[in-house]
Amino acid sequence: VNIILLGPPGAGKGTQARRLVEERGMVQLSTGDMLREAMSSGTEMGKKVADVMARGELVTDEIVIGLIEEKIGSAGGNGFIFDGFPRTLAQADALGELLARTGQTLGAVIEMRVDDEALVRRITGRFTCGECGEVYHDETKPTKAEGVCDECGSTNLKRRADDNEDSLKQRLMEYYKKTSPLIGYYYHAGALRSVDGLADIEDVAGAIAAILDQPA
Ligand code: AP5
Ligand code: ZN
């Protein structure tokens, strides 16, 4: 089954997507990760989007739709997890067309609800492993040994350029203006499910599992 994880910056989309990859063999398609990869490998596109991303604005629909189009052709194991995509109505329409064209369907759209105050705490405390991509938090998910990734032992732990209060403000504005209309869009399509993203990581995972395991 293909699913969308929908929610504001810091809602926990990436954290839950990684679990679904591990536990269910699903394939995570994070446009944010793809864009950061393009930046670190220094491609033309990566250079073009770096400033936009650092400011917390959305990159163009054309670029992200192109990224998804490249990946979606080959069937995704036990289903794709769209993480951070779609983010505009135009992207949602494009995804619908891409899925239809490749004979695939959309299972659930899982909205992760978290209030703004919690988002600020989550984003300002986040760091990730530069080697394996594991996501941590200073308070809620620290590494077991200081400065060392639990998963792979790397000491290359990083903070994102857009994880500061100014960029976060912009990211939240973009979310409410351009992305939150997708909640109504998918509600009317009968696909929307919501989970309490404020619960702890295990409980959120449980709520998502319950949605995925519920008979169609
Ligand atoms: P993107 O990389 O998608 O970032 P985002 O949407 O801002 O989401 P985040 O990665 O910040 O948060 P998350 O929900 O994954 O939370 P996480 O699991 O890490 O996009 C970045 C930029 O790329 C955009 O601003 C834009 O410029 C561009 N872009 C990307 N896609 C685009 C698109 N489709 N169109 C246009 N532009 C696009 O968790 C956050 C923290 O909280 C972590 O520290 C984690 O450990 C902790 N945490 C997680 N869950 C819990 C919990 N339940 N309880 C306590 N702590 C928790
Ligand atoms: Zn690691």
PDB file of C-alpha atoms and ligand atoms in Angstrom:
ATOM      1  CA  VAL A   1       0.000   0.000   0.000  1.00  0.00           C
ATOM      2  CA  ASN A   2       1.183   3.538  -0.808  1.00  0.00           C
ATOM      3  CA  ILE A   3       0.743   6.180   1.874  1.00  0.00           C
ATOM      4  CA  ILE A   4       1.335   9.876   2.428  1.00  0.00           C
ATOM      5  CA  LEU A   5       2.601  11.231   5.749  1.00  0.00           C
ATOM      6  CA  LEU A   6       1.204  14.736   5.972  1.00  0.00           C
ATOM      7  CA  GLY A   7       2.140  17.208   8.670  1.00  0.00           C
ATOM      8  CA  PRO A   8       4.042  20.377   9.536  1.00  0.00           C
ATOM      9  CA  PRO A   9       7.838  20.536   9.899  1.00  0.00           C
ATOM     10  CA  GLY A  10       8.840  18.511  12.937  1.00  0.00           C
ATOM     11  CA  ALA A  11       5.613  16.516  13.114  1.00  0.00           C
ATOM     12  CA  GLY A  12       7.647  13.289  13.042  1.00  0.00           C
ATOM     13  CA  LYS A  13       7.150  12.246   9.410  1.00  0.00           C
ATOM     14  CA  GLY A  14      10.750  11.216   8.872  1.00  0.00           C
ATOM     15  CA  THR A  15      10.954   9.403  12.207  1.00  0.00           C
ATOM     16  CA  GLN A  16       7.884   7.297  11.464  1.00  0.00           C
ATOM     17  CA  ALA A  17       8.820   6.723   7.822  1.00  0.00           C
ATOM     18  CA  ARG A  18      12.136   5.185   8.860  1.00  0.00           C
ATOM     19  CA  ARG A  19      10.321   2.775  11.159  1.00  0.00           C
ATOM     20  CA  LEU A  20       7.947   1.718   8.409  1.00  0.00           C
ATOM     21  CA  VAL A  21      10.906   1.036   6.135  1.00  0.00           C
ATOM     22  CA  GLU A  22      12.507  -1.164   8.772  1.00  0.00           C
ATOM     23  CA  GLU A  23       9.394  -2.931  10.010  1.00  0.00           C
ATOM     24  CA  ARG A  24       7.427  -3.325   6.790  1.00  0.00           C
ATOM     25  CA  GLY A  25       9.897  -3.054   3.951  1.00  0.00           C
ATOM     26  CA  MET A  26       8.194   0.008   2.556  1.00  0.00           C
ATOM     27  CA  VAL A  27      10.146   2.544   0.491  1.00  0.00           C
ATOM     28  CA  GLN A  28      10.545   6.070   1.850  1.00  0.00           C
ATOM     29  CA  LEU A  29      10.368   8.880  -0.688  1.00  0.00           C
ATOM     30  CA  SER A  30      11.350  12.070   1.124  1.00  0.00           C
ATOM     31  CA  THR A  31      11.628  15.045  -1.206  1.00  0.00           C
ATOM     32  CA  GLY A  32      13.478  16.913   1.566  1.00  0.00           C
ATOM     33  CA  ASP A  33      16.131  14.164   1.735  1.00  0.00           C
ATOM     34  CA  MET A  34      16.406  14.068  -2.070  1.00  0.00           C
ATOM     35  CA  LEU A  35      16.909  17.832  -2.206  1.00  0.00           C
ATOM     36  CA  ARG A  36      19.526  17.735   0.560  1.00  0.00           C
ATOM     37  CA  GLU A  37      21.308  14.936  -1.310  1.00  0.00           C
ATOM     38  CA  ALA A  38      21.337  17.044  -4.478  1.00  0.00           C
ATOM     39  CA  MET A  39      22.829  19.888  -2.451  1.00  0.00           C
ATOM     40  CA  SER A  40      25.572  17.853  -0.854  1.00  0.00           C
ATOM     41  CA  SER A  41      26.559  16.247  -4.139  1.00  0.00           C
ATOM     42  CA  GLY A  42      26.680  19.724  -5.689  1.00  0.00           C
ATOM     43  CA  THR A  43      24.403  19.210  -8.696  1.00  0.00           C
ATOM     44  CA  GLU A  44      23.053  22.220 -10.623  1.00  0.00           C
ATOM     45  CA  MET A  45      19.635  21.645  -9.132  1.00  0.00           C
ATOM     46  CA  GLY A  46      21.142  21.361  -5.665  1.00  0.00           C
ATOM     47  CA  LYS A  47      22.820  24.737  -6.037  1.00  0.00           C
ATOM     48  CA  LYS A  48      19.592  26.253  -7.258  1.00  0.00           C
ATOM     49  CA  VAL A  49      17.540  25.142  -4.261  1.00  0.00           C
ATOM     50  CA  ALA A  50      20.055  25.668  -1.434  1.00  0.00           C
ATOM     51  CA  ASP A  51      19.087  29.263  -0.583  1.00  0.00           C
ATOM     52  CA  VAL A  52      15.377  28.652  -0.943  1.00  0.00           C
ATOM     53  CA  MET A  53      15.568  25.707   1.449  1.00  0.00           C
ATOM     54  CA  ALA A  54      17.749  27.521   3.975  1.00  0.00           C
ATOM     55  CA  ARG A  55      15.141  30.289   4.111  1.00  0.00           C
ATOM     56  CA  GLY A  56      12.394  27.742   4.693  1.00  0.00           C
ATOM     57  CA  GLU A  57      10.505  28.406   1.471  1.00  0.00           C
ATOM     58  CA  LEU A  58       9.146  25.722  -0.820  1.00  0.00           C
ATOM     59  CA  VAL A  59      11.098  24.826  -3.949  1.00  0.00           C
ATOM     60  CA  THR A  60       9.156  24.802  -7.217  1.00  0.00           C
ATOM     61  CA  ASP A  61       6.526  22.169  -7.929  1.00  0.00           C
ATOM     62  CA  GLU A  62       8.337  21.335 -11.143  1.00  0.00           C
ATOM     63  CA  ILE A  63      11.525  20.277  -9.350  1.00  0.00           C
ATOM     64  CA  VAL A  64       9.906  18.089  -6.684  1.00  0.00           C
ATOM     65  CA  ILE A  65       7.414  16.499  -9.068  1.00  0.00           C
ATOM     66  CA  GLY A  66      10.389  15.624 -11.288  1.00  0.00           C
ATOM     67  CA  LEU A  67      12.147  13.960  -8.347  1.00  0.00           C
ATOM     68  CA  ILE A  68       9.115  11.856  -7.490  1.00  0.00           C
ATOM     69  CA  GLU A  69       8.508  10.957 -11.118  1.00  0.00           C
ATOM     70  CA  GLU A  70      12.021   9.497 -11.324  1.00  0.00           C
ATOM     71  CA  LYS A  71      11.408   7.164  -8.380  1.00  0.00           C
ATOM     72  CA  ILE A  72       7.856   6.097  -8.790  1.00  0.00           C
ATOM     73  CA  GLY A  73       8.207   4.145 -12.021  1.00  0.00           C
ATOM     74  CA  SER A  74       9.697   1.076 -10.408  1.00  0.00           C
ATOM     75  CA  ALA A  75       7.262  -0.408  -7.923  1.00  0.00           C
ATOM     76  CA  GLY A  76       8.264   0.287  -4.351  1.00  0.00           C
ATOM     77  CA  GLY A  77       8.630  -2.981  -2.444  1.00  0.00           C
ATOM     78  CA  ASN A  78       5.761  -3.059   0.008  1.00  0.00           C
ATOM     79  CA  GLY A  79       4.609   0.383  -1.007  1.00  0.00           C
ATOM     80  CA  PHE A  80       5.847   3.943  -1.039  1.00  0.00           C
ATOM     81  CA  ILE A  81       5.788   6.305   1.907  1.00  0.00           C
ATOM     82  CA  PHE A  82       5.526   9.826   0.565  1.00  0.00           C
ATOM     83  CA  ASP A  83       7.258  11.934   3.221  1.00  0.00           C
ATOM     84  CA  GLY A  84       7.067  15.691   2.749  1.00  0.00           C
ATOM     85  CA  PHE A  85       5.355  15.330  -0.617  1.00  0.00           C
ATOM     86  CA  PRO A  86       2.864  16.493  -1.837  1.00  0.00           C
ATOM     87  CA  ARG A  87       3.021  19.963  -0.285  1.00  0.00           C
ATOM     88  CA  THR A  88       0.800  21.939  -2.678  1.00  0.00           C
ATOM     89  CA  LEU A  89      -2.450  21.209  -4.460  1.00  0.00           C
ATOM     90  CA  ALA A  90      -0.568  21.114  -7.760  1.00  0.00           C
ATOM     91  CA  GLN A  91       1.758  18.446  -6.333  1.00  0.00           C
ATOM     92  CA  ALA A  92      -1.220  16.447  -5.065  1.00  0.00           C
ATOM     93  CA  ASP A  93      -2.815  16.509  -8.517  1.00  0.00           C
ATOM     94  CA  ALA A  94       0.482  15.503 -10.108  1.00  0.00           C
ATOM     95  CA  LEU A  95       0.896  12.601  -7.684  1.00  0.00           C
ATOM     96  CA  GLY A  96      -2.609  11.374  -8.500  1.00  0.00           C
ATOM     97  CA  GLU A  97      -1.760  11.403 -12.201  1.00  0.00           C
ATOM     98  CA  LEU A  98       1.606   9.704 -11.723  1.00  0.00           C
ATOM     99  CA  LEU A  99       0.054   6.915  -9.675  1.00  0.00           C
ATOM    100  CA  ALA A 100      -2.763   6.418 -12.166  1.00  0.00           C
ATOM    101  CA  ARG A 101      -0.332   6.364 -15.073  1.00  0.00           C
ATOM    102  CA  THR A 102       1.797   3.678 -13.400  1.00  0.00           C
ATOM    103  CA  GLY A 103      -1.200   1.590 -12.327  1.00  0.00           C
ATOM    104  CA  GLN A 104      -0.801   2.315  -8.618  1.00  0.00           C
ATOM    105  CA  THR A 105      -3.200   3.554  -5.983  1.00  0.00           C
ATOM    106  CA  LEU A 106      -3.063   5.565  -2.818  1.00  0.00           C
ATOM    107  CA  GLY A 107      -3.989   3.832   0.436  1.00  0.00           C
ATOM    108  CA  ALA A 108      -4.121   6.230   3.339  1.00  0.00           C
ATOM    109  CA  VAL A 109      -3.112   9.830   3.827  1.00  0.00           C
ATOM    110  CA  ILE A 110      -2.005  10.034   7.438  1.00  0.00           C
ATOM    111  CA  GLU A 111      -2.180  13.478   8.964  1.00  0.00           C
ATOM    112  CA  MET A 112       0.148  13.929  11.951  1.00  0.00           C
ATOM    113  CA  ARG A 113      -1.225  16.569  14.284  1.00  0.00           C
ATOM    114  CA  VAL A 114       1.168  18.540  16.465  1.00  0.00           C
ATOM    115  CA  ASP A 115       0.834  22.081  17.831  1.00  0.00           C
ATOM    116  CA  ASP A 116       3.282  24.867  16.956  1.00  0.00           C
ATOM    117  CA  GLU A 117       4.879  25.071  20.362  1.00  0.00           C
ATOM    118  CA  ALA A 118       5.901  21.421  20.272  1.00  0.00           C
ATOM    119  CA  LEU A 119       7.215  21.877  16.722  1.00  0.00           C
ATOM    120  CA  VAL A 120       9.631  24.572  17.795  1.00  0.00           C
ATOM    121  CA  ARG A 121      10.983  22.322  20.565  1.00  0.00           C
ATOM    122  CA  ARG A 122      11.313  19.396  18.197  1.00  0.00           C
ATOM    123  CA  ILE A 123      13.042  21.285  15.430  1.00  0.00           C
ATOM    124  CA  THR A 124      15.471  23.177  17.621  1.00  0.00           C
ATOM    125  CA  GLY A 125      16.500  19.948  19.393  1.00  0.00           C
ATOM    126  CA  ARG A 126      16.885  17.794  16.309  1.00  0.00           C
ATOM    127  CA  PHE A 127      20.110  16.296  14.957  1.00  0.00           C
ATOM    128  CA  THR A 128      20.662  13.482  12.492  1.00  0.00           C
ATOM    129  CA  CYS A 129      23.353  10.970  11.656  1.00  0.00           C
ATOM    130  CA  GLY A 130      25.202  12.024   8.519  1.00  0.00           C
ATOM    131  CA  GLU A 131      25.991   8.381   7.710  1.00  0.00           C
ATOM    132  CA  CYS A 132      22.802   6.375   8.218  1.00  0.00           C
ATOM    133  CA  GLY A 133      20.226   9.166   8.527  1.00  0.00           C
ATOM    134  CA  GLU A 134      18.910   8.221  11.979  1.00  0.00           C
ATOM    135  CA  VAL A 135      16.981  11.118  13.532  1.00  0.00           C
ATOM    136  CA  TYR A 136      17.651  12.187  17.140  1.00  0.00           C
ATOM    137  CA  HIS A 137      16.525  14.830  19.602  1.00  0.00           C
ATOM    138  CA  ASP A 138      18.471  16.443  22.441  1.00  0.00           C
ATOM    139  CA  GLU A 139      15.706  15.666  24.940  1.00  0.00           C
ATOM    140  CA  THR A 140      13.282  13.088  23.561  1.00  0.00           C
ATOM    141  CA  LYS A 141      15.709  10.859  21.661  1.00  0.00           C
ATOM    142  CA  PRO A 142      19.333  11.375  22.637  1.00  0.00           C
ATOM    143  CA  THR A 143      22.067   9.012  21.522  1.00  0.00           C
ATOM    144  CA  LYS A 144      23.048   6.398  24.128  1.00  0.00           C
ATOM    145  CA  ALA A 145      26.672   7.491  24.051  1.00  0.00           C
ATOM    146  CA  GLU A 146      27.331  11.219  23.677  1.00  0.00           C
ATOM    147  CA  GLY A 147      28.187  12.130  20.075  1.00  0.00           C
ATOM    148  CA  VAL A 148      27.911   8.585  18.678  1.00  0.00           C
ATOM    149  CA  CYS A 149      25.078   7.240  16.489  1.00  0.00           C
ATOM    150  CA  ASP A 150      23.280   4.275  18.147  1.00  0.00           C
ATOM    151  CA  GLU A 151      22.580   2.651  14.799  1.00  0.00           C
ATOM    152  CA  CYS A 152      25.897   2.805  12.977  1.00  0.00           C
ATOM    153  CA  GLY A 153      28.493   4.120  15.431  1.00  0.00           C
ATOM    154  CA  SER A 154      29.303   7.182  13.334  1.00  0.00           C
ATOM    155  CA  THR A 155      30.351  10.404  15.065  1.00  0.00           C
ATOM    156  CA  ASN A 156      29.165  12.468  12.091  1.00  0.00           C
ATOM    157  CA  LEU A 157      26.074  13.937  13.761  1.00  0.00           C
ATOM    158  CA  LYS A 158      24.643  17.034  12.077  1.00  0.00           C
ATOM    159  CA  ARG A 159      22.085  19.788  12.448  1.00  0.00           C
ATOM    160  CA  ARG A 160      20.175  21.099   9.443  1.00  0.00           C
ATOM    161  CA  ALA A 161      20.769  24.607   8.064  1.00  0.00           C
ATOM    162  CA  ASP A 162      17.020  25.319   8.143  1.00  0.00           C
ATOM    163  CA  ASP A 163      16.512  24.169  11.746  1.00  0.00           C
ATOM    164  CA  ASN A 164      16.662  27.621  13.296  1.00  0.00           C
ATOM    165  CA  GLU A 165      13.776  29.718  14.579  1.00  0.00           C
ATOM    166  CA  ASP A 166      13.637  32.152  11.615  1.00  0.00           C
ATOM    167  CA  SER A 167      13.546  29.472   8.924  1.00  0.00           C
ATOM    168  CA  LEU A 168      11.132  27.440  10.996  1.00  0.00           C
ATOM    169  CA  LYS A 169       8.728  30.393  11.141  1.00  0.00           C
ATOM    170  CA  GLN A 170       8.831  30.564   7.347  1.00  0.00           C
ATOM    171  CA  ARG A 171       8.396  26.779   7.024  1.00  0.00           C
ATOM    172  CA  LEU A 172       5.329  26.906   9.253  1.00  0.00           C
ATOM    173  CA  MET A 173       3.862  29.759   7.206  1.00  0.00           C
ATOM    174  CA  GLU A 174       4.399  27.813   4.019  1.00  0.00           C
ATOM    175  CA  TYR A 175       2.764  24.812   5.627  1.00  0.00           C
ATOM    176  CA  TYR A 176      -0.385  26.626   6.726  1.00  0.00           C
ATOM    177  CA  LYS A 177      -0.723  28.573   3.472  1.00  0.00           C
ATOM    178  CA  LYS A 178       0.140  25.967   0.876  1.00  0.00           C
ATOM    179  CA  THR A 179       0.131  22.500   2.419  1.00  0.00           C
ATOM    180  CA  SER A 180      -2.690  22.451   4.956  1.00  0.00           C
ATOM    181  CA  PRO A 181      -5.338  22.760   2.171  1.00  0.00           C
ATOM    182  CA  LEU A 182      -4.368  19.166   1.334  1.00  0.00           C
ATOM    183  CA  ILE A 183      -6.102  18.040   4.517  1.00  0.00           C
ATOM    184  CA  GLY A 184      -9.466  19.051   3.021  1.00  0.00           C
ATOM    185  CA  TYR A 185      -8.450  17.732  -0.376  1.00  0.00           C
ATOM    186  CA  TYR A 186      -7.762  14.216   0.913  1.00  0.00           C
ATOM    187  CA  TYR A 187     -10.636  14.304   3.372  1.00  0.00           C
ATOM    188  CA  HIS A 188     -13.009  14.798   0.468  1.00  0.00           C
ATOM    189  CA  ALA A 189     -11.278  11.999  -1.401  1.00  0.00           C
ATOM    190  CA  GLY A 190     -12.082   9.737   1.569  1.00  0.00           C
ATOM    191  CA  ALA A 191      -8.404   8.979   2.188  1.00  0.00           C
ATOM    192  CA  LEU A 192      -7.614  11.083   5.252  1.00  0.00           C
ATOM    193  CA  ARG A 193      -6.734   9.534   8.625  1.00  0.00           C
ATOM    194  CA  SER A 194      -5.378  11.535  11.539  1.00  0.00           C
ATOM    195  CA  VAL A 195      -3.060  10.571  14.364  1.00  0.00           C
ATOM    196  CA  ASP A 196      -2.016  12.476  17.464  1.00  0.00           C
ATOM    197  CA  GLY A 197       1.566  13.408  16.656  1.00  0.00           C
ATOM    198  CA  LEU A 198       2.113  14.712  20.193  1.00  0.00           C
ATOM    199  CA  ALA A 199       2.080  11.207  21.613  1.00  0.00           C
ATOM    200  CA  ASP A 200       5.442   9.559  22.130  1.00  0.00           C
ATOM    201  CA  ILE A 201       7.213   7.934  19.209  1.00  0.00           C
ATOM    202  CA  GLU A 202       6.052   4.386  20.075  1.00  0.00           C
ATOM    203  CA  ASP A 203       2.416   5.410  20.424  1.00  0.00           C
ATOM    204  CA  VAL A 204       2.421   7.313  17.149  1.00  0.00           C
ATOM    205  CA  ALA A 205       3.917   4.229  15.481  1.00  0.00           C
ATOM    206  CA  GLY A 206       1.146   2.127  17.016  1.00  0.00           C
ATOM    207  CA  ALA A 207      -1.564   4.453  15.726  1.00  0.00           C
ATOM    208  CA  ILE A 208      -0.099   4.347  12.223  1.00  0.00           C
ATOM    209  CA  ALA A 209       0.204   0.557  12.339  1.00  0.00           C
ATOM    210  CA  ALA A 210      -3.466   0.325  13.335  1.00  0.00           C
ATOM    211  CA  ILE A 211      -4.438   2.371  10.273  1.00  0.00           C
ATOM    212  CA  LEU A 212      -2.277   0.284   7.923  1.00  0.00           C
ATOM    213  CA  ASP A 213      -3.545  -3.014   9.308  1.00  0.00           C
ATOM    214  CA  GLN A 214      -7.189  -2.132   9.258  1.00  0.00           C
ATOM    215  CA  PRO A 215      -9.075  -4.074   6.614  1.00  0.00           C
ATOM    216  CA  ALA A 216      -9.880  -2.034   3.509  1.00  0.00           C
TER     217      ALA A 216
HETATM  218  P1  AP5 B   1      11.633  18.401   4.708  1.00  0.00           P
HETATM  219  O1  AP5 B   1      12.941  17.746   4.766  1.00  0.00           O
HETATM  220  O2  AP5 B   1      10.464  17.652   4.183  1.00  0.00           O
HETATM  221  O3  AP5 B   1      11.333  18.998   6.123  1.00  0.00           O
HETATM  222  P2  AP5 B   1       9.974  19.246   6.931  1.00  0.00           P
HETATM  223  O4  AP5 B   1       8.690  18.993   6.285  1.00  0.00           O
HETATM  224  O5  AP5 B   1      10.169  20.610   7.463  1.00  0.00           O
HETATM  225  O6  AP5 B   1       9.965  18.121   7.930  1.00  0.00           O
HETATM  226  P3  AP5 B   1      11.042  17.781   8.915  1.00  0.00           P
HETATM  227  O7  AP5 B   1      12.053  16.878   8.308  1.00  0.00           O
HETATM  228  O8  AP5 B   1      11.574  19.058   9.529  1.00  0.00           O
HETATM  229  O9  AP5 B   1      10.218  17.100  10.068  1.00  0.00           O
HETATM  230  P4  AP5 B   1       9.630  15.636  10.232  1.00  0.00           P
HETATM  231  O10 AP5 B   1       8.163  15.731  10.243  1.00  0.00           O
HETATM  232  O11 AP5 B   1      10.255  14.665   9.300  1.00  0.00           O
HETATM  233  O12 AP5 B   1      10.097  15.381  11.729  1.00  0.00           O
HETATM  234  P5  AP5 B   1      11.227  14.405  12.323  1.00  0.00           P
HETATM  235  O13 AP5 B   1      10.776  12.995  12.207  1.00  0.00           O
HETATM  236  O14 AP5 B   1      12.576  14.744  11.804  1.00  0.00           O
HETATM  237  O15 AP5 B   1      11.719  19.719   3.822  1.00  0.00           O
HETATM  238  C1  AP5 B   1      12.772  20.646   3.978  1.00  0.00           C
HETATM  239  C2  AP5 B   1      12.693  21.706   2.891  1.00  0.00           C
HETATM  240  O16 AP5 B   1      12.824  21.101   1.589  1.00  0.00           O
HETATM  241  C3  AP5 B   1      11.380  22.493   2.795  1.00  0.00           C
HETATM  242  O17 AP5 B   1      11.351  23.587   3.688  1.00  0.00           O
HETATM  243  C4  AP5 B   1      11.404  22.933   1.324  1.00  0.00           C
HETATM  244  O18 AP5 B   1      12.267  24.013   1.121  1.00  0.00           O
HETATM  245  C5  AP5 B   1      11.991  21.717   0.629  1.00  0.00           C
HETATM  246  N1  AP5 B   1      10.965  20.735   0.195  1.00  0.00           N
HETATM  247  C6  AP5 B   1      10.884  19.429   0.579  1.00  0.00           C
HETATM  248  N2  AP5 B   1       9.838  18.812   0.006  1.00  0.00           N
HETATM  249  C7  AP5 B   1       9.237  19.753  -0.774  1.00  0.00           C
HETATM  250  C8  AP5 B   1       8.086  19.728  -1.606  1.00  0.00           C
HETATM  251  N3  AP5 B   1       7.338  18.616  -1.751  1.00  0.00           N
HETATM  252  N4  AP5 B   1       7.733  20.877  -2.254  1.00  0.00           N
HETATM  253  C9  AP5 B   1       8.473  21.999  -2.136  1.00  0.00           C
HETATM  254  N5  AP5 B   1       9.575  22.094  -1.342  1.00  0.00           N
HETATM  255  C10 AP5 B   1       9.962  20.975  -0.668  1.00  0.00           C
HETATM  256  O19 AP5 B   1      11.134  14.816  13.869  1.00  0.00           O
HETATM  257  C11 AP5 B   1      11.531  16.105  14.318  1.00  0.00           C
HETATM  258  C12 AP5 B   1      12.211  15.980  15.700  1.00  0.00           C
HETATM  259  O20 AP5 B   1      11.262  15.554  16.667  1.00  0.00           O
HETATM  260  C13 AP5 B   1      13.346  14.951  15.754  1.00  0.00           C
HETATM  261  O21 AP5 B   1      14.350  15.459  16.584  1.00  0.00           O
HETATM  262  C14 AP5 B   1      12.697  13.695  16.363  1.00  0.00           C
HETATM  263  O22 AP5 B   1      13.621  12.914  17.077  1.00  0.00           O
HETATM  264  C15 AP5 B   1      11.638  14.303  17.280  1.00  0.00           C
HETATM  265  N6  AP5 B   1      10.409  13.511  17.351  1.00  0.00           N
HETATM  266  C16 AP5 B   1       9.770  12.868  16.323  1.00  0.00           C
HETATM  267  N7  AP5 B   1       8.643  12.287  16.745  1.00  0.00           N
HETATM  268  C17 AP5 B   1       8.536  12.575  18.081  1.00  0.00           C
HETATM  269  C18 AP5 B   1       7.567  12.259  19.086  1.00  0.00           C
HETATM  270  N8  AP5 B   1       6.474  11.520  18.803  1.00  0.00           N
HETATM  271  N9  AP5 B   1       7.775  12.710  20.350  1.00  0.00           N
HETATM  272  C19 AP5 B   1       8.884  13.452  20.648  1.00  0.00           C
HETATM  273  N10 AP5 B   1       9.838  13.786  19.730  1.00  0.00           N
HETATM  274  C20 AP5 B   1       9.660  13.355  18.469  1.00  0.00           C
HETATM  275 ZN    ZN B   2      24.132   6.444  12.053  1.00  0.00          ZN
END
